[in-house]
Short mmCIF file of C-alpha atoms in Angstrom, two decimals:
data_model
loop_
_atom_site.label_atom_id
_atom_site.label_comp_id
_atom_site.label_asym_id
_atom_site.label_seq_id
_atom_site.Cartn_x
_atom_site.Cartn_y
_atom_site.Cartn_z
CA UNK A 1 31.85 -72.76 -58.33
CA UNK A 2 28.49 -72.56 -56.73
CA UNK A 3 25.86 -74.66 -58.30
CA UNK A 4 23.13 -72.30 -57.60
CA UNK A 5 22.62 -70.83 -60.85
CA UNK A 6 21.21 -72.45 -64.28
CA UNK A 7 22.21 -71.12 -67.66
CA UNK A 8 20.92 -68.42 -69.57
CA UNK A 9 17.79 -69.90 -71.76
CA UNK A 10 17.67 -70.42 -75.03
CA UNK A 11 21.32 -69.52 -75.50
CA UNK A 12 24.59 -69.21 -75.27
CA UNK A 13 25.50 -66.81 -71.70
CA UNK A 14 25.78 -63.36 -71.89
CA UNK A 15 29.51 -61.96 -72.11
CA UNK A 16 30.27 -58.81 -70.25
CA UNK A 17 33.48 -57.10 -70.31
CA UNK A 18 35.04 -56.13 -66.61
CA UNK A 19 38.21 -54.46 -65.82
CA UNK A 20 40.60 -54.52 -62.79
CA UNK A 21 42.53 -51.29 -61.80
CA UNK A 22 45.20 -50.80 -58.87
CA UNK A 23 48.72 -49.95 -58.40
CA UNK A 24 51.45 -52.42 -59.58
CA UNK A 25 51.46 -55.03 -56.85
CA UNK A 26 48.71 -54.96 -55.43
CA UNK A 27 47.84 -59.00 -56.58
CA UNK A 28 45.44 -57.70 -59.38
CA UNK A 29 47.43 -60.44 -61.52
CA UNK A 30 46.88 -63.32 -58.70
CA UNK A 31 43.39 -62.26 -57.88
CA UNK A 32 42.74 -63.09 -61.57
CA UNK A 33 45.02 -66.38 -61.48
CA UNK A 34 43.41 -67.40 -57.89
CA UNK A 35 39.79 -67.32 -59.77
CA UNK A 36 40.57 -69.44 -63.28
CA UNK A 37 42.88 -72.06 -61.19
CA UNK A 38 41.65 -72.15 -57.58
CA UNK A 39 42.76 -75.30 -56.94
CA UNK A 40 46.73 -74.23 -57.92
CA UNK A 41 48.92 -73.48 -55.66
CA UNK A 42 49.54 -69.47 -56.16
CA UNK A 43 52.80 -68.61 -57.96
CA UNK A 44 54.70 -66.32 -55.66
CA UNK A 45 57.10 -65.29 -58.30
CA UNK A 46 54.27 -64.10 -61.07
CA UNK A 47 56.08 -60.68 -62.57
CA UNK A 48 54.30 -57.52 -63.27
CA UNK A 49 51.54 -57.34 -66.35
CA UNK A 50 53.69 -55.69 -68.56
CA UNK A 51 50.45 -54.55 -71.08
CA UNK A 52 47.19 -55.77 -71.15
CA UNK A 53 46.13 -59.55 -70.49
CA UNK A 54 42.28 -61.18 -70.48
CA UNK A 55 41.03 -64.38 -69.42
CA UNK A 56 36.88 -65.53 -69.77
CA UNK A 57 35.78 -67.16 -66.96
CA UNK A 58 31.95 -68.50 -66.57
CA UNK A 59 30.44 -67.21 -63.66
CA UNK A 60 26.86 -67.40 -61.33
CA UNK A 61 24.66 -64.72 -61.15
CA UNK A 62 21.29 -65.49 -59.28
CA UNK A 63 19.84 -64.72 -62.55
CA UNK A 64 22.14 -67.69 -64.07
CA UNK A 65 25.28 -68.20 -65.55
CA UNK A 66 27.11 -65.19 -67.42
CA UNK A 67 30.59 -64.98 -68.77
CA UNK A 68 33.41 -62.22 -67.40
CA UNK A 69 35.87 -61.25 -69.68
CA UNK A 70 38.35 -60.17 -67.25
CA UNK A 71 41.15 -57.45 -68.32
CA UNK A 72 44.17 -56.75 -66.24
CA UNK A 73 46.39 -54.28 -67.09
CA UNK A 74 50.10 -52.98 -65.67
CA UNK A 75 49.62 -50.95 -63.20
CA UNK A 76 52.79 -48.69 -64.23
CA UNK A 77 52.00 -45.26 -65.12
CA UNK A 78 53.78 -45.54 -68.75
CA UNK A 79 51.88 -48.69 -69.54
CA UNK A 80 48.43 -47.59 -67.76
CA UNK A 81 48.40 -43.96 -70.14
CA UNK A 82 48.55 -45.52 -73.16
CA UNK A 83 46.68 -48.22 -72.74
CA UNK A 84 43.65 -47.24 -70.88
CA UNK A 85 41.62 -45.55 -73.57
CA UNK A 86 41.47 -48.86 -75.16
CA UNK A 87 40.66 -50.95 -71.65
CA UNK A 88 37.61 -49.18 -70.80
CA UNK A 89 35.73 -49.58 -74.00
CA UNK A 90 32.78 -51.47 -74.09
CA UNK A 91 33.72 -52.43 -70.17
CA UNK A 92 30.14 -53.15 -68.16
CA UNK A 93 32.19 -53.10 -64.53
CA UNK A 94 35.44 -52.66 -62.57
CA UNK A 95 37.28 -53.86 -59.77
CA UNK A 96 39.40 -51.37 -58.58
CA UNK A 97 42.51 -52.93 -55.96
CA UNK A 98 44.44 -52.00 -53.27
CA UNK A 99 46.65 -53.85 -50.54
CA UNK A 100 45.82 -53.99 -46.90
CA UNK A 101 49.47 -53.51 -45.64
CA UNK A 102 50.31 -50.61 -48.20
CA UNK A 103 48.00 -47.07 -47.43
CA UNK A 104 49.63 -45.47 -50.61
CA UNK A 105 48.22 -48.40 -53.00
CA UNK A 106 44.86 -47.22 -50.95
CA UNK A 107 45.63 -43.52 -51.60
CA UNK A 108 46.17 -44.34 -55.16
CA UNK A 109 42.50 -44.96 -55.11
CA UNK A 110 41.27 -41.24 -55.39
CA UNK A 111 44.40 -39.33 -56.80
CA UNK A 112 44.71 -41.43 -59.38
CA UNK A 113 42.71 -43.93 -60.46
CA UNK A 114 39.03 -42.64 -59.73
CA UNK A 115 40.45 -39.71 -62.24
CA UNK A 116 41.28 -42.06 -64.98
CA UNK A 117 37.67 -43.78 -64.86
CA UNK A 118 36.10 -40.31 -64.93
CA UNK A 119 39.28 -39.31 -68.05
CA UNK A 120 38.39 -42.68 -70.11
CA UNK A 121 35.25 -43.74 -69.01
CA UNK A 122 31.65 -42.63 -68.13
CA UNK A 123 31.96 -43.81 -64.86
CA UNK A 124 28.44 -43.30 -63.55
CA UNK A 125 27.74 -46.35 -65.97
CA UNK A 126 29.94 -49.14 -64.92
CA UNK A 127 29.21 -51.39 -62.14
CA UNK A 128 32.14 -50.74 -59.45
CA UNK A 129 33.68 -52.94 -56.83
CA UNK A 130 36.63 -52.10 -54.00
CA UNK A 131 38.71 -54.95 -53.40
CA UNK A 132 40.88 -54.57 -50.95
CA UNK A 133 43.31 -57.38 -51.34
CA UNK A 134 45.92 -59.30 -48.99
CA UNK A 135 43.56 -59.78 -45.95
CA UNK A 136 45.85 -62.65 -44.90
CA UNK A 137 48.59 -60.62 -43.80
CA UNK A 138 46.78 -58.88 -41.12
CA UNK A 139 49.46 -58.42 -39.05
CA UNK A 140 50.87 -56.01 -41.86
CA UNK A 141 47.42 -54.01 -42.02
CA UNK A 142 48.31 -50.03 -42.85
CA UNK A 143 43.84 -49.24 -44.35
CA UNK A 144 41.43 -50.22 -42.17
CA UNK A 145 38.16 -51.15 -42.79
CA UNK A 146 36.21 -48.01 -41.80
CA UNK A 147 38.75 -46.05 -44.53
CA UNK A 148 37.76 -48.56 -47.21
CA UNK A 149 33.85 -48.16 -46.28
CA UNK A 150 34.21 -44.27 -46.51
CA UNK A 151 35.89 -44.59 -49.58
CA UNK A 152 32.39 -46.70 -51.02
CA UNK A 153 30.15 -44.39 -49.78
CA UNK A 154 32.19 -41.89 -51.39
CA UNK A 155 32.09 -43.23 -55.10
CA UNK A 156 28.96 -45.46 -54.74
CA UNK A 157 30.52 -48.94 -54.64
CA UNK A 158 30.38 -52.18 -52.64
CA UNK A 159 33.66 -53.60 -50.85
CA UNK A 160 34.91 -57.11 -49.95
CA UNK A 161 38.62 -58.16 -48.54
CA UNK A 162 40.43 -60.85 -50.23
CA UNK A 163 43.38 -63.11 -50.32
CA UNK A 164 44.92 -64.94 -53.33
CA UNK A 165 47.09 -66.20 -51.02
CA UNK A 166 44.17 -68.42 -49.44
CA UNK A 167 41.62 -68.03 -52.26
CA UNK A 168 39.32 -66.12 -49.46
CA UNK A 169 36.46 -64.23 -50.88
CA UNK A 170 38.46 -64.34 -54.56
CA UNK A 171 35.36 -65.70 -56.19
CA UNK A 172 32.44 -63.85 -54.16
CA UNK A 173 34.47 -60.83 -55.31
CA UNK A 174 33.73 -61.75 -58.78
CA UNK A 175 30.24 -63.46 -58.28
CA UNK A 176 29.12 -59.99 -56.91
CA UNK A 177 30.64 -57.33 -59.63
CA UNK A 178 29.44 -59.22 -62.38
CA UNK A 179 25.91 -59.98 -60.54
CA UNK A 180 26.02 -56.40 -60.26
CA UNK A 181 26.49 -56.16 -63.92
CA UNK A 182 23.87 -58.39 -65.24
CA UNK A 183 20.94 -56.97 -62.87
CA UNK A 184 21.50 -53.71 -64.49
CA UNK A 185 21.46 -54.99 -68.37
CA UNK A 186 18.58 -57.20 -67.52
CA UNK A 187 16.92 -54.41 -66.08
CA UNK A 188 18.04 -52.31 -68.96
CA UNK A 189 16.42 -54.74 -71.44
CA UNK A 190 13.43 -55.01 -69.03
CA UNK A 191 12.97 -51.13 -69.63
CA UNK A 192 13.47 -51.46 -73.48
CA UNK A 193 10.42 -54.25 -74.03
CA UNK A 194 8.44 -52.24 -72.19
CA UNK A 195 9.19 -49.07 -74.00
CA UNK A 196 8.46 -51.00 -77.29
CA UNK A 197 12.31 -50.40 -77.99
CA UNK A 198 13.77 -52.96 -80.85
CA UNK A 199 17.44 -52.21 -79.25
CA UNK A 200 18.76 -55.18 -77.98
CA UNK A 201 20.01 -55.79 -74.55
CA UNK A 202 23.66 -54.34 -74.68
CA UNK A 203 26.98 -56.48 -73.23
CA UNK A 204 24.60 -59.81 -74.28
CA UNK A 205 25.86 -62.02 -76.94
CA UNK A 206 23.49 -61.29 -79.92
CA UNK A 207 22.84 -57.94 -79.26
CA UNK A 208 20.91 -56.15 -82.09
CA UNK A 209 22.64 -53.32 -83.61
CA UNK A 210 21.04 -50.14 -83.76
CA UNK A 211 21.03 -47.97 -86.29
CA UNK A 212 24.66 -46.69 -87.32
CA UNK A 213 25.63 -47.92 -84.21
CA UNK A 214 28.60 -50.73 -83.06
CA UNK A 215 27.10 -52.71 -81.53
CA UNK A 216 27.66 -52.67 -77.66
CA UNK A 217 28.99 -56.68 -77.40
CA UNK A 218 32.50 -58.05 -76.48
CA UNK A 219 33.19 -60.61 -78.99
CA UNK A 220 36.03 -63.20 -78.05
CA UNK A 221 36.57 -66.94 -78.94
CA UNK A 222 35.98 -69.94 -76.18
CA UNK A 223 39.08 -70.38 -74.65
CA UNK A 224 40.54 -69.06 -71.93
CA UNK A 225 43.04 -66.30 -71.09
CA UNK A 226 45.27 -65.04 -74.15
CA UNK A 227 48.68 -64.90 -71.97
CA UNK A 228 49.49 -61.05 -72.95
CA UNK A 229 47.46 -61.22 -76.14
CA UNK A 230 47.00 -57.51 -77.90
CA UNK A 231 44.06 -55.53 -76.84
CA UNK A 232 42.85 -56.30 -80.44
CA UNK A 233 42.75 -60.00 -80.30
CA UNK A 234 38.97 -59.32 -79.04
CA UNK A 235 36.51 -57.14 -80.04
CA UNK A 236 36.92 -54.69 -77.73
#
């Protein structure tokens, strides 16, 4: 990890909630693995999410450390309906995924899962990322990197290529979403103080509640990734 960035002040880091879309296969799974274990080698043979799975993972910002709770979710259309009411509450960002050498994981992208941000989400609000994964097997390439750009300016996101084959750009993907992230609820609270607001700086751990409202905070214990745990083992 880079050693740029210094803790939060006076506190614990802020926890924000970020979710990773794409079609089954398209190494949302391995991106995820790549990031909490760089240093292991990759497991070729990792099967399909079959559910919902999270992992926390401390991160820099240039504003200082945060911590991503990361949610990955099958990419199967009977797992994805049912589940993805429940995934995109209370989520601050989103990484959505597609392969290199597969154009219909690409095409995926805007007839289907662009629609089920806008379905389950308000997707104007979260901070959104294209990953376009696999950029080791160039060879293999079927989306090139003028498609993915037009496909950004399109929907108002950044873009990287990765590989969790080789750990390339695996971590800058998730230094710059969740950067992303923070600027806006630091801005957010900026806008608040100076508003005279008593509302507390949502996605932050010890968020103030406002009045008859949840409060907008992702609650999880230390620890590390729950394996498959229910989407209720947090308090998402």
């Amino acid at each position: 990890m880079s050693g740029r960035a210094t803790s939060t002040p006076g506190g614990k880091p802020p926890l924000y909630k970020i979710v990773m879309l794409g079609d089954s296969g398209v190494g949302k799974t391995s991106l995820v693995a790549r990031l909490t274990n760089p240093d292991r080698p990759l497991n070729h043979d990792i099967s399909a999410t079959m559910g919902i799975e999270f992992d926390t993972q401390m991160l820099d910002t240039p504003q200082g450390k945060v911590k991503a709770q990361i949610w990955d979710t099958a990419g199967q259309e009977r797992f994805a309906r049912v589940l993805l009411p429940t995934y995109f509450r209370k989520a601050k960002g989103v990484i959505l995924v597609y392969d290199i050498t597969n154009a219909k994981s690409f095409e995926s992208l805007s007839e289907r899962w662009m629609a089920q941000l806008n379905d389950h989400s308000n997707a104007d609000d979260l901070a959104k990322l294209l990953v376009g994964n696999k950029s080791d097997l160039e060879g293999s390439r079927e989306v090139t990197q003028e498609k993915a750009s037009a496909f950004c300016q399109e929907y108002g996101m950044e873009f990287l290529e990765t590989s969790a084959k080789s750990g390339d750009n695996v971590l800058q993907a998730f230094e710059k979403l969740i950067g992303i992230v923070h600027d806006r609820a630091l801005n957010a609270q900026s806008k608040s103080k100076g508003g005279g607001s008593q509302t507390g700086l949502k996605g932050v751990a010890g968020a103030n509640k406002e009045d008859g409202a949840e409060p907008d905070i992702v609650k999880l214990e230390d620890g590390g990734a729950s394996g498959g745990a229910d989407a209720s083992a947090c308090g998402c």
